[in-house]
XYZ file of C-alpha atoms in Angstrom:
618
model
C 274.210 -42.040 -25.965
C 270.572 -41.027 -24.249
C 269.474 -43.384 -21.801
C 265.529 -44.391 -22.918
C 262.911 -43.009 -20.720
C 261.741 -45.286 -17.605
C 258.320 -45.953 -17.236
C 257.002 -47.164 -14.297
C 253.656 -49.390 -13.443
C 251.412 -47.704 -10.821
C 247.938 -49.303 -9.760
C 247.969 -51.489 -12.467
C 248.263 -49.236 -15.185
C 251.126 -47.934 -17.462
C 251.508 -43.740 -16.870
C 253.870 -41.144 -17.612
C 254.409 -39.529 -14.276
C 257.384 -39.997 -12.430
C 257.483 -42.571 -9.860
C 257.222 -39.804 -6.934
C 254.219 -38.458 -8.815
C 252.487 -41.126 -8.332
C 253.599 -41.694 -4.747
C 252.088 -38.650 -4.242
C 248.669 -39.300 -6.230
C 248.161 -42.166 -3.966
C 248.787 -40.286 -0.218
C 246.072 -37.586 -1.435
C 243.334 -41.087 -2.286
C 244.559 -42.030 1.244
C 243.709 -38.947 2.498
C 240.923 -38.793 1.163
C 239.294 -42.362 2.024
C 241.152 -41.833 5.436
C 238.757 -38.399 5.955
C 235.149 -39.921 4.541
C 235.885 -42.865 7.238
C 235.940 -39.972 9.889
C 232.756 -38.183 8.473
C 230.493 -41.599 8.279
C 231.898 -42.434 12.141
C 231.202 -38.907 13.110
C 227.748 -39.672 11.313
C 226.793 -43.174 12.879
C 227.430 -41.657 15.968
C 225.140 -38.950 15.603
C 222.632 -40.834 14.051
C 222.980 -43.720 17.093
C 222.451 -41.197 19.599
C 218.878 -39.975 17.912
C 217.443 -43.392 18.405
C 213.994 -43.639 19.581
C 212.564 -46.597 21.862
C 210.646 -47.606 18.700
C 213.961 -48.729 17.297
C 214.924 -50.720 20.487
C 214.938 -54.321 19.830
C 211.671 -56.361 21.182
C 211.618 -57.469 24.423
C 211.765 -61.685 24.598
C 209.890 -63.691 26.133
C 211.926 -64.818 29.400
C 212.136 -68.861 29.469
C 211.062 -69.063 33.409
C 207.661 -69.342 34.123
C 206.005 -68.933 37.229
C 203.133 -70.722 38.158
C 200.695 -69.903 40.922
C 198.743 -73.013 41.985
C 195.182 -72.913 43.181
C 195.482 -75.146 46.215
C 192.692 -77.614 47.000
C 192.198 -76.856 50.207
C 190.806 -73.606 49.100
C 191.506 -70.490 51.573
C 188.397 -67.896 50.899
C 188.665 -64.480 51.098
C 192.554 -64.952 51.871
C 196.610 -65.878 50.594
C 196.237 -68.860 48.781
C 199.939 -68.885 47.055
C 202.611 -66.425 48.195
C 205.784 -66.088 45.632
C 208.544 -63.576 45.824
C 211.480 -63.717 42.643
C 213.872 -61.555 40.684
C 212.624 -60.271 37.688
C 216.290 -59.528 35.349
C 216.797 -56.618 33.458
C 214.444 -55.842 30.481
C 212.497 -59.155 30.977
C 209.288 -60.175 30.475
C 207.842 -63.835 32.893
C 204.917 -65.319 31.954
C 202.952 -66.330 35.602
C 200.520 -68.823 34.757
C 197.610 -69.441 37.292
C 197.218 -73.581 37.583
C 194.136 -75.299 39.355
C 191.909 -72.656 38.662
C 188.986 -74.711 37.040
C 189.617 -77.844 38.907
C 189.818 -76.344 42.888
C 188.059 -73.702 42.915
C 184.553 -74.466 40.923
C 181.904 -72.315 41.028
C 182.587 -71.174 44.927
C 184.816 -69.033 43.633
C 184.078 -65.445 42.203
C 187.346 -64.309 40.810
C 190.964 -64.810 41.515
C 193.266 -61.190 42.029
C 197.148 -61.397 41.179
C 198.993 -58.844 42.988
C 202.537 -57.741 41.960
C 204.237 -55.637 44.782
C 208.180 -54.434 43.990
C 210.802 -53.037 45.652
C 211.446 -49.386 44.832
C 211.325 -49.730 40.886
C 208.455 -49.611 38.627
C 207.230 -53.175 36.594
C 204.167 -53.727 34.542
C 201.605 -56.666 35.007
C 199.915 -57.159 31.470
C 196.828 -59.556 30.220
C 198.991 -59.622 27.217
C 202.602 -60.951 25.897
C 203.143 -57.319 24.544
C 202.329 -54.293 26.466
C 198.557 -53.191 24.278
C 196.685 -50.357 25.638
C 193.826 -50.772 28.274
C 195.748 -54.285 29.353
C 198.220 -53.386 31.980
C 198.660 -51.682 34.906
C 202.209 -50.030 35.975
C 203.397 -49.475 39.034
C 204.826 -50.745 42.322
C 201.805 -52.123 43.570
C 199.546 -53.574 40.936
C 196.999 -55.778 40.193
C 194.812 -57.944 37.950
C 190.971 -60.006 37.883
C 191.342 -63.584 36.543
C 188.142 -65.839 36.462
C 189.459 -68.622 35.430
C 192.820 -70.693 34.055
C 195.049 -68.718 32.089
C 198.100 -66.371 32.224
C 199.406 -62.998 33.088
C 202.452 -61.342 31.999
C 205.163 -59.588 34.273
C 207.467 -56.963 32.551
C 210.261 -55.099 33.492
C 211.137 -52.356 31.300
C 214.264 -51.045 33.511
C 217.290 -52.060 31.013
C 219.766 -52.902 33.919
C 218.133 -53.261 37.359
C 216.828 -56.835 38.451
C 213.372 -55.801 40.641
C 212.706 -58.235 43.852
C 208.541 -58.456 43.646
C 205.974 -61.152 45.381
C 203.692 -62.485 43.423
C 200.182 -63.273 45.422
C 197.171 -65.372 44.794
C 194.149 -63.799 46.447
C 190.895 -65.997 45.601
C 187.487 -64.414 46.581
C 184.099 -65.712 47.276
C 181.001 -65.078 45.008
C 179.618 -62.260 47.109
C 182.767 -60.712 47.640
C 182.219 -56.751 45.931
C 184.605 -56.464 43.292
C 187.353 -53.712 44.179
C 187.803 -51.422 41.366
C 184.825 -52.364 39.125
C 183.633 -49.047 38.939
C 186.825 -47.621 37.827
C 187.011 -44.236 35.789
C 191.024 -43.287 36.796
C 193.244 -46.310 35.368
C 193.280 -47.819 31.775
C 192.137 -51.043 32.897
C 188.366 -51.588 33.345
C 188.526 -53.107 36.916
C 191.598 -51.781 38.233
C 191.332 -52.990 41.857
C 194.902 -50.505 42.561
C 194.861 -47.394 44.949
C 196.114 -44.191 43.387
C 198.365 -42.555 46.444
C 199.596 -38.925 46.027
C 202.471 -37.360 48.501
C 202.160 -33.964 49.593
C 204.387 -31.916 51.600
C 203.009 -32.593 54.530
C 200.240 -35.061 53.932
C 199.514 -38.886 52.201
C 196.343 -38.740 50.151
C 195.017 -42.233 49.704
C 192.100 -42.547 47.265
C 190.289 -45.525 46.560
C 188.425 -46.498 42.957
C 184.886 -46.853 43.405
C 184.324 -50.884 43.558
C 181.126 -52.412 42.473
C 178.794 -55.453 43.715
C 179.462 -59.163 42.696
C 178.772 -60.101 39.411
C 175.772 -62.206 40.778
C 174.326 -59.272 41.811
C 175.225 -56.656 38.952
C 171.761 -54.671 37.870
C 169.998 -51.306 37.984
C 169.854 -51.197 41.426
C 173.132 -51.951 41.719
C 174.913 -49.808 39.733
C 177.807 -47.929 39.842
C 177.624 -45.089 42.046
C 174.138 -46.766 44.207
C 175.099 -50.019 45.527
C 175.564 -49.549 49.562
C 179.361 -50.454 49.650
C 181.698 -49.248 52.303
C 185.091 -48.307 52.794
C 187.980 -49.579 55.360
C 191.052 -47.926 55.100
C 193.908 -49.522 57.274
C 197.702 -48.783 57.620
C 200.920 -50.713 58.891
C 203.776 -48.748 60.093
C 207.503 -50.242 59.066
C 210.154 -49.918 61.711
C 211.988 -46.336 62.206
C 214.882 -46.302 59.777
C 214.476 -49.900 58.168
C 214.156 -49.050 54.190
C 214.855 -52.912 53.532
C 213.703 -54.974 50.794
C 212.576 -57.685 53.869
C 210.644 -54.983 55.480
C 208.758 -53.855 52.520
C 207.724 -57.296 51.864
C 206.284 -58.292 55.617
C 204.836 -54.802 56.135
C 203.139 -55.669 52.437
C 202.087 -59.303 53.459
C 200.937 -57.871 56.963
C 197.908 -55.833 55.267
C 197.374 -57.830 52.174
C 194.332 -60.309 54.105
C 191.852 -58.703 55.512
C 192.430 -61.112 58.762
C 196.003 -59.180 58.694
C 195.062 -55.671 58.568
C 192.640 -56.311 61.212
C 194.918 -57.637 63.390
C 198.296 -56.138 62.359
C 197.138 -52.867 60.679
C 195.341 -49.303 62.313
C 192.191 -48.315 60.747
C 191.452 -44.862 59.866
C 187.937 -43.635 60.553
C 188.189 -39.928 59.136
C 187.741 -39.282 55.333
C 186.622 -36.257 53.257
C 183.575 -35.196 54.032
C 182.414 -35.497 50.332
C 184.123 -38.613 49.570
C 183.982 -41.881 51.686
C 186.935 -43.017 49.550
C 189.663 -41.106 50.326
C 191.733 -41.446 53.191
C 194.500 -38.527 54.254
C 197.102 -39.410 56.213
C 200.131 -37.303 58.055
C 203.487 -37.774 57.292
C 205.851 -39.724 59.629
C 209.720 -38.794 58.746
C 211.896 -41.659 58.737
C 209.206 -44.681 58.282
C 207.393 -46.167 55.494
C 203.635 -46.639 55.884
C 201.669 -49.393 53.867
C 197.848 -49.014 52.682
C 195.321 -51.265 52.018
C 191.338 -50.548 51.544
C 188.803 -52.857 52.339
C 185.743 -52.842 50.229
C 182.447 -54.415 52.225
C 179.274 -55.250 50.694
C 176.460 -55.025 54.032
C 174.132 -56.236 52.032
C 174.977 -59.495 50.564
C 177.345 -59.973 53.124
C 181.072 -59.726 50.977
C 184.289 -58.047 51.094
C 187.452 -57.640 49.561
C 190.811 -55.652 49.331
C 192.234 -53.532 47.012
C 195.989 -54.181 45.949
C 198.099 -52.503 49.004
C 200.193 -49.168 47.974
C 203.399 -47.756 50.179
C 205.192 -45.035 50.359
C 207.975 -43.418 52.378
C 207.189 -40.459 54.110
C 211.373 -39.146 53.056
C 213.531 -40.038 50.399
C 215.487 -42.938 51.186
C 217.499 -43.707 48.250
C 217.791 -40.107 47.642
C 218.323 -38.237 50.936
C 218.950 -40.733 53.414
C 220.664 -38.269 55.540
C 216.924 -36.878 55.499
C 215.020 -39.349 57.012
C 216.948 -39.015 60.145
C 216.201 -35.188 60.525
C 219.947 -34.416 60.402
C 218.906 -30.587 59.549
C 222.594 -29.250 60.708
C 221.805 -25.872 61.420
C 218.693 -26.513 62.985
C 220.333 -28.950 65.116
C 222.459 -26.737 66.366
C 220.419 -24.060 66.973
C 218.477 -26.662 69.588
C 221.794 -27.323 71.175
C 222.910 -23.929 72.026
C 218.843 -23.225 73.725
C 218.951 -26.227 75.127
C 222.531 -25.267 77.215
C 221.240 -21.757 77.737
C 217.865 -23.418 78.856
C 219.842 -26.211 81.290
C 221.594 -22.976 83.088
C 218.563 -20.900 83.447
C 217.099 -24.045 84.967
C 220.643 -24.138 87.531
C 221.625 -20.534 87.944
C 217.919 -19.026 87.429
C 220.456 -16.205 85.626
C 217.918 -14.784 83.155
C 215.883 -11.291 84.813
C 212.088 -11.201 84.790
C 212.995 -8.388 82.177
C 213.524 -11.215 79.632
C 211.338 -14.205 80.676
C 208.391 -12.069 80.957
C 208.579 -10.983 76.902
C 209.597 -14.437 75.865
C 206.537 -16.155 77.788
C 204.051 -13.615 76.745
C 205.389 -13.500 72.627
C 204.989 -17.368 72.662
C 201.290 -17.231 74.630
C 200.997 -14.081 71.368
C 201.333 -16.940 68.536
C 199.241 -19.304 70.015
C 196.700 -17.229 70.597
C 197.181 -16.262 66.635
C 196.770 -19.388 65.496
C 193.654 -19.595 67.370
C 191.916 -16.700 65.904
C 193.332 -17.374 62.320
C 191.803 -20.980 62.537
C 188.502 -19.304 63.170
C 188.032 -18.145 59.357
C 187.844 -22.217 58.884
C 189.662 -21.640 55.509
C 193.197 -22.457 54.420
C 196.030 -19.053 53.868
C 198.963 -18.562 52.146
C 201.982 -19.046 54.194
C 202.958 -16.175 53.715
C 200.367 -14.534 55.464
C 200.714 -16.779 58.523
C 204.345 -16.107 58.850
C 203.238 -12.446 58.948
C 200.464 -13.135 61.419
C 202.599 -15.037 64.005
C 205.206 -12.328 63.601
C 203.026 -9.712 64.287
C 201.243 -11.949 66.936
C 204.612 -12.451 68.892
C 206.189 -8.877 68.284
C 202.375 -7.476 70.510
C 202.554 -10.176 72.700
C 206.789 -9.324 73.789
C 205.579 -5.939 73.961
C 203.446 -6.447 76.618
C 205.318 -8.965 78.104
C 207.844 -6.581 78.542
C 205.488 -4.019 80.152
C 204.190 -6.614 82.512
C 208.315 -7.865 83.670
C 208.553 -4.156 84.599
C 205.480 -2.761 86.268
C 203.298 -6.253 87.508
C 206.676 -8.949 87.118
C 204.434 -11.069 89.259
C 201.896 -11.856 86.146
C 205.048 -13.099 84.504
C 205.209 -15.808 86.813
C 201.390 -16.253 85.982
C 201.819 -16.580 82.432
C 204.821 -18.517 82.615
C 202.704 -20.711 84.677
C 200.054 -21.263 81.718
C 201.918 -21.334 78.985
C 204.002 -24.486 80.287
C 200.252 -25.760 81.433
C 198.956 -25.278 77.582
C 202.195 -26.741 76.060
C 201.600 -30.260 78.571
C 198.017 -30.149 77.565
C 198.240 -30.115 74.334
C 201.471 -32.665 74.228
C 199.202 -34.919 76.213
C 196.620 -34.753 73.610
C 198.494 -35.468 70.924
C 199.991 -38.276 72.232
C 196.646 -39.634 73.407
C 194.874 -39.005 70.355
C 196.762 -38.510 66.788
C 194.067 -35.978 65.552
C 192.486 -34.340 68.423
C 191.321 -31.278 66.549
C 188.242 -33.791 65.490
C 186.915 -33.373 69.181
C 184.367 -30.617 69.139
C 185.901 -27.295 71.156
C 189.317 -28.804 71.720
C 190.544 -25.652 71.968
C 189.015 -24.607 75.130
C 189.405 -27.810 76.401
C 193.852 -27.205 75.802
C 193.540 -23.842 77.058
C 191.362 -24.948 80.516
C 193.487 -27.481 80.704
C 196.708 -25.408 80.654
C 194.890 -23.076 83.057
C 194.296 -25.590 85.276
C 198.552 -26.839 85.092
C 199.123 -23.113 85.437
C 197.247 -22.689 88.589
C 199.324 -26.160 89.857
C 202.162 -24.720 89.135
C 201.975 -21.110 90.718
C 200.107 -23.114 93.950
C 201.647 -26.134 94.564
C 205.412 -25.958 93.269
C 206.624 -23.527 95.284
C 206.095 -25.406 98.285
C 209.211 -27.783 96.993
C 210.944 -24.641 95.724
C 210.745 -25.209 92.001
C 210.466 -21.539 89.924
C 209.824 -20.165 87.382
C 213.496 -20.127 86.212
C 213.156 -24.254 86.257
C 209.643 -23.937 84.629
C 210.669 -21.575 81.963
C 213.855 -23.262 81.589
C 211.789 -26.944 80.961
C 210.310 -25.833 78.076
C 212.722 -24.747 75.864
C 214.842 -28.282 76.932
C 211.817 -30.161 76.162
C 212.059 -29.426 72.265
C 215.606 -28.550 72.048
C 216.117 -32.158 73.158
C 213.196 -33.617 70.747
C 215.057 -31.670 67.953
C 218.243 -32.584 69.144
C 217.130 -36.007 68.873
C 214.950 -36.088 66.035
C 211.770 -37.073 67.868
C 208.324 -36.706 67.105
C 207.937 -35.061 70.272
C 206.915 -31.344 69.104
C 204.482 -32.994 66.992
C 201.162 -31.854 68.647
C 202.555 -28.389 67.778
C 203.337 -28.622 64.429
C 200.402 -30.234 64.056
C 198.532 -27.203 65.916
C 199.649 -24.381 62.778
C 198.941 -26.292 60.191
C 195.569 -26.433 60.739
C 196.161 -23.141 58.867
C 197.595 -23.973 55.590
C 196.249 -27.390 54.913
C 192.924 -27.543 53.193
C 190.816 -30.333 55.551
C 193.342 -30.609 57.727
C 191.060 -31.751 60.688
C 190.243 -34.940 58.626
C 193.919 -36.081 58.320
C 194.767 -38.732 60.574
C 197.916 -38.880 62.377
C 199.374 -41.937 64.192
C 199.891 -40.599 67.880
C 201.999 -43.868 68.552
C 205.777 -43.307 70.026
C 208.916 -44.895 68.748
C 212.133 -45.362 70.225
C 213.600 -42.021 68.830
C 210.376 -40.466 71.119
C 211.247 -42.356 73.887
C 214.744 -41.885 73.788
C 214.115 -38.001 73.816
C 211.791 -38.670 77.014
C 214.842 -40.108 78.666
C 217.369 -37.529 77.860
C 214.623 -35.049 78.823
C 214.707 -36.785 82.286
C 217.945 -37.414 83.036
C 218.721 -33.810 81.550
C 216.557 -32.249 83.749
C 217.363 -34.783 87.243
C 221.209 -33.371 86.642
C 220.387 -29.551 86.326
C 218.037 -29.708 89.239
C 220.992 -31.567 91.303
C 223.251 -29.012 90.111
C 220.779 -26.284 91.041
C 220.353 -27.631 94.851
C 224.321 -27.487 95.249
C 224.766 -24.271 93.289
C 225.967 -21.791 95.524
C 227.548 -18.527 94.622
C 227.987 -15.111 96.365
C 226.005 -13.478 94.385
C 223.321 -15.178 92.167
C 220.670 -13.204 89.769
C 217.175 -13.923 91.208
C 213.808 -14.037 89.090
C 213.951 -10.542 89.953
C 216.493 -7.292 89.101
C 218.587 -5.354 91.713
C 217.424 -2.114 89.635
C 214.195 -0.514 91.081
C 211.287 -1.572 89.886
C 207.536 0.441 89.973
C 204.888 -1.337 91.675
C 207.473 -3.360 93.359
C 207.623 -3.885 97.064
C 211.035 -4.060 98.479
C 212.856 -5.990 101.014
C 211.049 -7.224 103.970
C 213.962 -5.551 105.941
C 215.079 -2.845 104.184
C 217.867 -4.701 103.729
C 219.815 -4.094 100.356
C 221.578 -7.535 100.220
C 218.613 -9.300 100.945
C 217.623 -8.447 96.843
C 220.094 -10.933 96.209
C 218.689 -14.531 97.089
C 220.606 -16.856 98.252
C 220.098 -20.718 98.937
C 221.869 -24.259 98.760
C 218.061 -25.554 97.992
C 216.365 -26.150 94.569
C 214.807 -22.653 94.348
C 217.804 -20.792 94.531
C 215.852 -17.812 93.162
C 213.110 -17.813 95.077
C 214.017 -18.173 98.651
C 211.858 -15.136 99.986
C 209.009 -16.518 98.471
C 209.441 -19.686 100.140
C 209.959 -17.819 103.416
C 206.891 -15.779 103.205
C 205.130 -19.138 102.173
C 205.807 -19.946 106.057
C 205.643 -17.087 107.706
C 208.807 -15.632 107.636
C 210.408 -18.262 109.644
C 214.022 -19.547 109.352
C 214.442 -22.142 106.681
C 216.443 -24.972 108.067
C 218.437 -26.993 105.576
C 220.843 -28.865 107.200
C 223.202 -30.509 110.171
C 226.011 -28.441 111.274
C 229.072 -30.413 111.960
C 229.221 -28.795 115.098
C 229.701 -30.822 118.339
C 225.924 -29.100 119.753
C 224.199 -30.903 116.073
C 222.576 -27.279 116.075
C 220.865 -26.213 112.862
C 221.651 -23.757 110.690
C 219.518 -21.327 108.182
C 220.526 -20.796 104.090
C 221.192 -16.850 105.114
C 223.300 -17.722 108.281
C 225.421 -20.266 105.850
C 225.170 -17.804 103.472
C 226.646 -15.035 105.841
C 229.490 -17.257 107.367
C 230.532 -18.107 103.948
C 230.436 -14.673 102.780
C 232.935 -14.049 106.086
C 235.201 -17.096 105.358
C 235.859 -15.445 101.587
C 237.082 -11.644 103.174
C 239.197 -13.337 105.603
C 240.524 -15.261 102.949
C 241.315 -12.379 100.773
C 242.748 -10.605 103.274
């Protein structure tokens, strides 16, 4: 008998395919659905990461408000509320100013909000929403309020918290108005400095400001009214990048009580523009600006918004703003050593000091004559130049060691005399190179040191092994110890390169790096000249050569040992000199420990020595 066909019931209809069949049928729909799943994923996340900020949600209103009261006892021309607080991620506070109408009355000209941060950017707005031509952006900003009302805060950063101060400056009627006259931010009276870093210089520049309100008019307009400028700094502590620092460095220059008293003024500005201030770089501290605006006539003043900067990177290169420059470093240390035993053993021939002296005296005087076109080069060319300047000048240093070695002494002499001169004045004076015909000034004055030095010195037997030796520990140290030390040199080539650079002011002041370097100068130096005044060998290389020299008069007694100088004194390398310097007498140095307490001379001790060592080896 045949069995009757099965049928079977597959998503909810009746069909004629076999049960696998449709087992089948409904893996490939899986499949299927399973794969456009994938593709609209693989789709969304496409699409996601092609979002612009325009499709960012709006930023909310945060529910804290500050408010920044308007004390009675009014405070003109100064702080009159000081806030600092954390504004969170993405955020927008509302600061409302409180008191305005009912302290200050009409003695009062206009009230200026400052917003300083820490390191990030925020945005102080007239508005709830950020609207073009009503907010300022920056670290250091700044609005005009005249009466009650509120300001807006915004950070924009989507997951950093910013640490600012909020500050409530309130100025008389005659105070100018900084900013008024502004043509270089969106807002109309942008009372904010506009601070550009260069390699090796801060540009300040300050928006022109105009005259109180009450007296706004023809003659007063923008561009005629007889305001002046004050520019001031404050210098943070070497090495302190802290939030606390930032914010008393800011609060010490934000009165202009406080950058009287707390701050440097700057006095040089572009010869064109009274407004803009240039500054040098100091590695490893951050510098704070402020600008005071004074009105002679009516008798007023106020103060821009302070700016800052770091003269490194700090949250970058850290490493950086300690001048840990390996290579360089290292380089100092192995001329300082060599430098510390010239000064002890006097080991180097005239042959070699003589080129060295005269190639360095070569690129000074360079720099001197390229300074003379008054224009700025490529460096390039002034690489080239001091090459070629110090490549002439070895040359005839080299002649001179050979046929006249005593000029080497000479110029050895004057260039330590230039390098102490012009140290001097840049410690003295941050920009010197304002003084008319400093130049000649340096180079008499190293003339002068020079003459000292070849006159005086070798009467307590210091040579020009320790003089030519001092020099090169002198900056090895200040490099060694990242020091600000070498600064009057740096500061003396690029005169060359950067445009004005005799109206940039420097700060000549030390820190403790400098004075750190001072003291391992000293103490470097006591220890090699100690070692030098007990250094005593049997034979020990003079300031000048055993070989035969032209234009060289030999031993005083024809004596062929006597070319070697010998001495248990400082100068161990110039003992004849000191002899001649008294008449060819006996130098006595010391007690014998004889029972007669005779004296004895450096070439008698030098001779019984000499006798003790062949008896010994024999």
């Amino acid at each position: 008998m045949q069995k009757p066909k099965q049928f079977v019931l597959c998503a909810g209809r009746t069909t004629m395919l076999p049960c696998y069949g449709a087992r089948v049928f409904v893996l490939l729909k899986y499949l299927f659905v399973l794969s456009c799943c994938f593709a609209s994923i693989s789709t969304s996340d496409n699409a996601s990461g092609t979002i612009t900020t325009t499709d960012l949600p709006s930023l909310e209103l945060a529910q804290e408000v500050v408010e920044l009261t308007v004390p009675v006892a009014l405070k003109p021309n100064d702080i009159n509320d000081y806030r600092e607080i954390v504004l969170q991620p993405y955020s927008n506070t509302r600061i409302h100013i409180a008191n305005y109408s009912k302290n200050a009355g009409d003695s009062t000209g206009y009230a200026l909000v400052q917003l300083n941060a820490f390191e990030y950017n925020v945005t102080l707005s007239y508005n709830s929403s950020i609207v073009d031509g009503g907010h300022l952006t920056g670290q250091n900003v700044g609005l005009l309020m005249y009466g009650d009302g509120d300001l807006y805060a915004f950070n924009l950063n989507p997951h950093q918290a910013v640490w600012v101060s909020l500050v409530l400056m309130l100025y008389n009627t005659s105070a100018p108005i900084p900013g008024g006259c502004n043509l270089e931010f969106p807002v109309e009276i942008s009372p904010i400095l506009n601070l550009t870093l260069t390699p090796e210089t801060i540009i300040v520049d300050t928006p022109a400001a105009s005259v109180a309100k009450p007296f706004q008019g023809s003659p007063n307009a923008c561009g005629k009214a007889r305001l002046e400028y004050e520019s001031y700094y404050y210098i943070m502590p070497a090495h302190d990048f802290s939030q606390r620092a930032y914010f008393s460095a800011i609060r010490n220059v934000i009165s202009y009580a406080n950058a009287k008293f707390a701050g440097r003024q700057n006095s040089l500005h572009d010869p064109l523009l009274a407004n803009r201030h240039t500054y040098g770089r100091l590695n490893g501290h951050g510098m704070v600006f402020v600008t005071a605006v004074i009105d002679p006539v009516h008798r007023g003043f106020a103060l821009y918004v302070p700016t800052h900067t770091y003269s490194c990177k700090p949250f970058l290169d850290p490493a950086g703003c300690y001048g840990l420059n390996i290579p360089i470093r290292l380089l100092a240390v192995v001329l300082t050593i060599v430098a510390v035993l010239e000064v002890i053993m006097g080991w180097l021939p005239i042959v070699v000091k003589c080129p060295a002296t005269v190639g360095c005296l070569g690129m000074l005087a360079t720099v001197e004559v390229l300074n003379m076109l008054d224009k700025p080069l490529a460096q390039e060319w002034i690489i080239i130049c001091l090459v070629g300047g110090a490549i002439v000048g070895a040359v005839v240093g080299l002649l001179l060691g050979i046929y006249a070695p005593t000029a080497g002494k000479v110029f050895c002499s004057f260039l330590t005399g230039y390098l102490i001169c012009l140290t001097l004045f840049g410690v003295i004076n941050g920009n010197f190179y304002v003084l008319p015909n400093v130049s000649w000034y340096v180079a008499l004055g190293g003339i002068v040191i020079g003459a000292i030095l070849n006159l005086a010195l070798p009467i307590i037997l210091i040579t020009r092994s320790v003089i030519f030796g001092t020099i090169f520990i002198f900056y090895g140290i200040n490099v060694i110890v990242g020091a600000r030390l070498d600064y009057p040199l740096r500061h003396f080539v690029r005169r060359l390169y950067v445009e004005n650079y005799d109206r940039v002011y420097s700060d000549p002041a030390l820190d403790e790096n400098d004075f750190v370097a001072l003291a391992a100068f000293a103490f470097t130096m006591t220890v090699a000249l100690f070692l030098r005044s007990r250094y005593q060998s049997e034979e020990m290389q003079g300031d000048y050569s055993r070989i035969a020299i032209p234009c060289h008069n030999g031993p005083a007694n024809g004596d062929d040992e006597d070319r070697i100088e010998r001495s248990t004194v400082i100068a161990a390398d110039d003992t004849a000199a000191y002899q001649r310097f008294f008449n060819e007498q006996p130098i006595i140095t010391r007690w014998t420990n004889g029972d007669d307490d005779v004296f004895e001379s450096p070439e008698s001790n030098s001779r019984f020595y000499r006798l003790l060592r062949r008896n010994a080896r024999r």
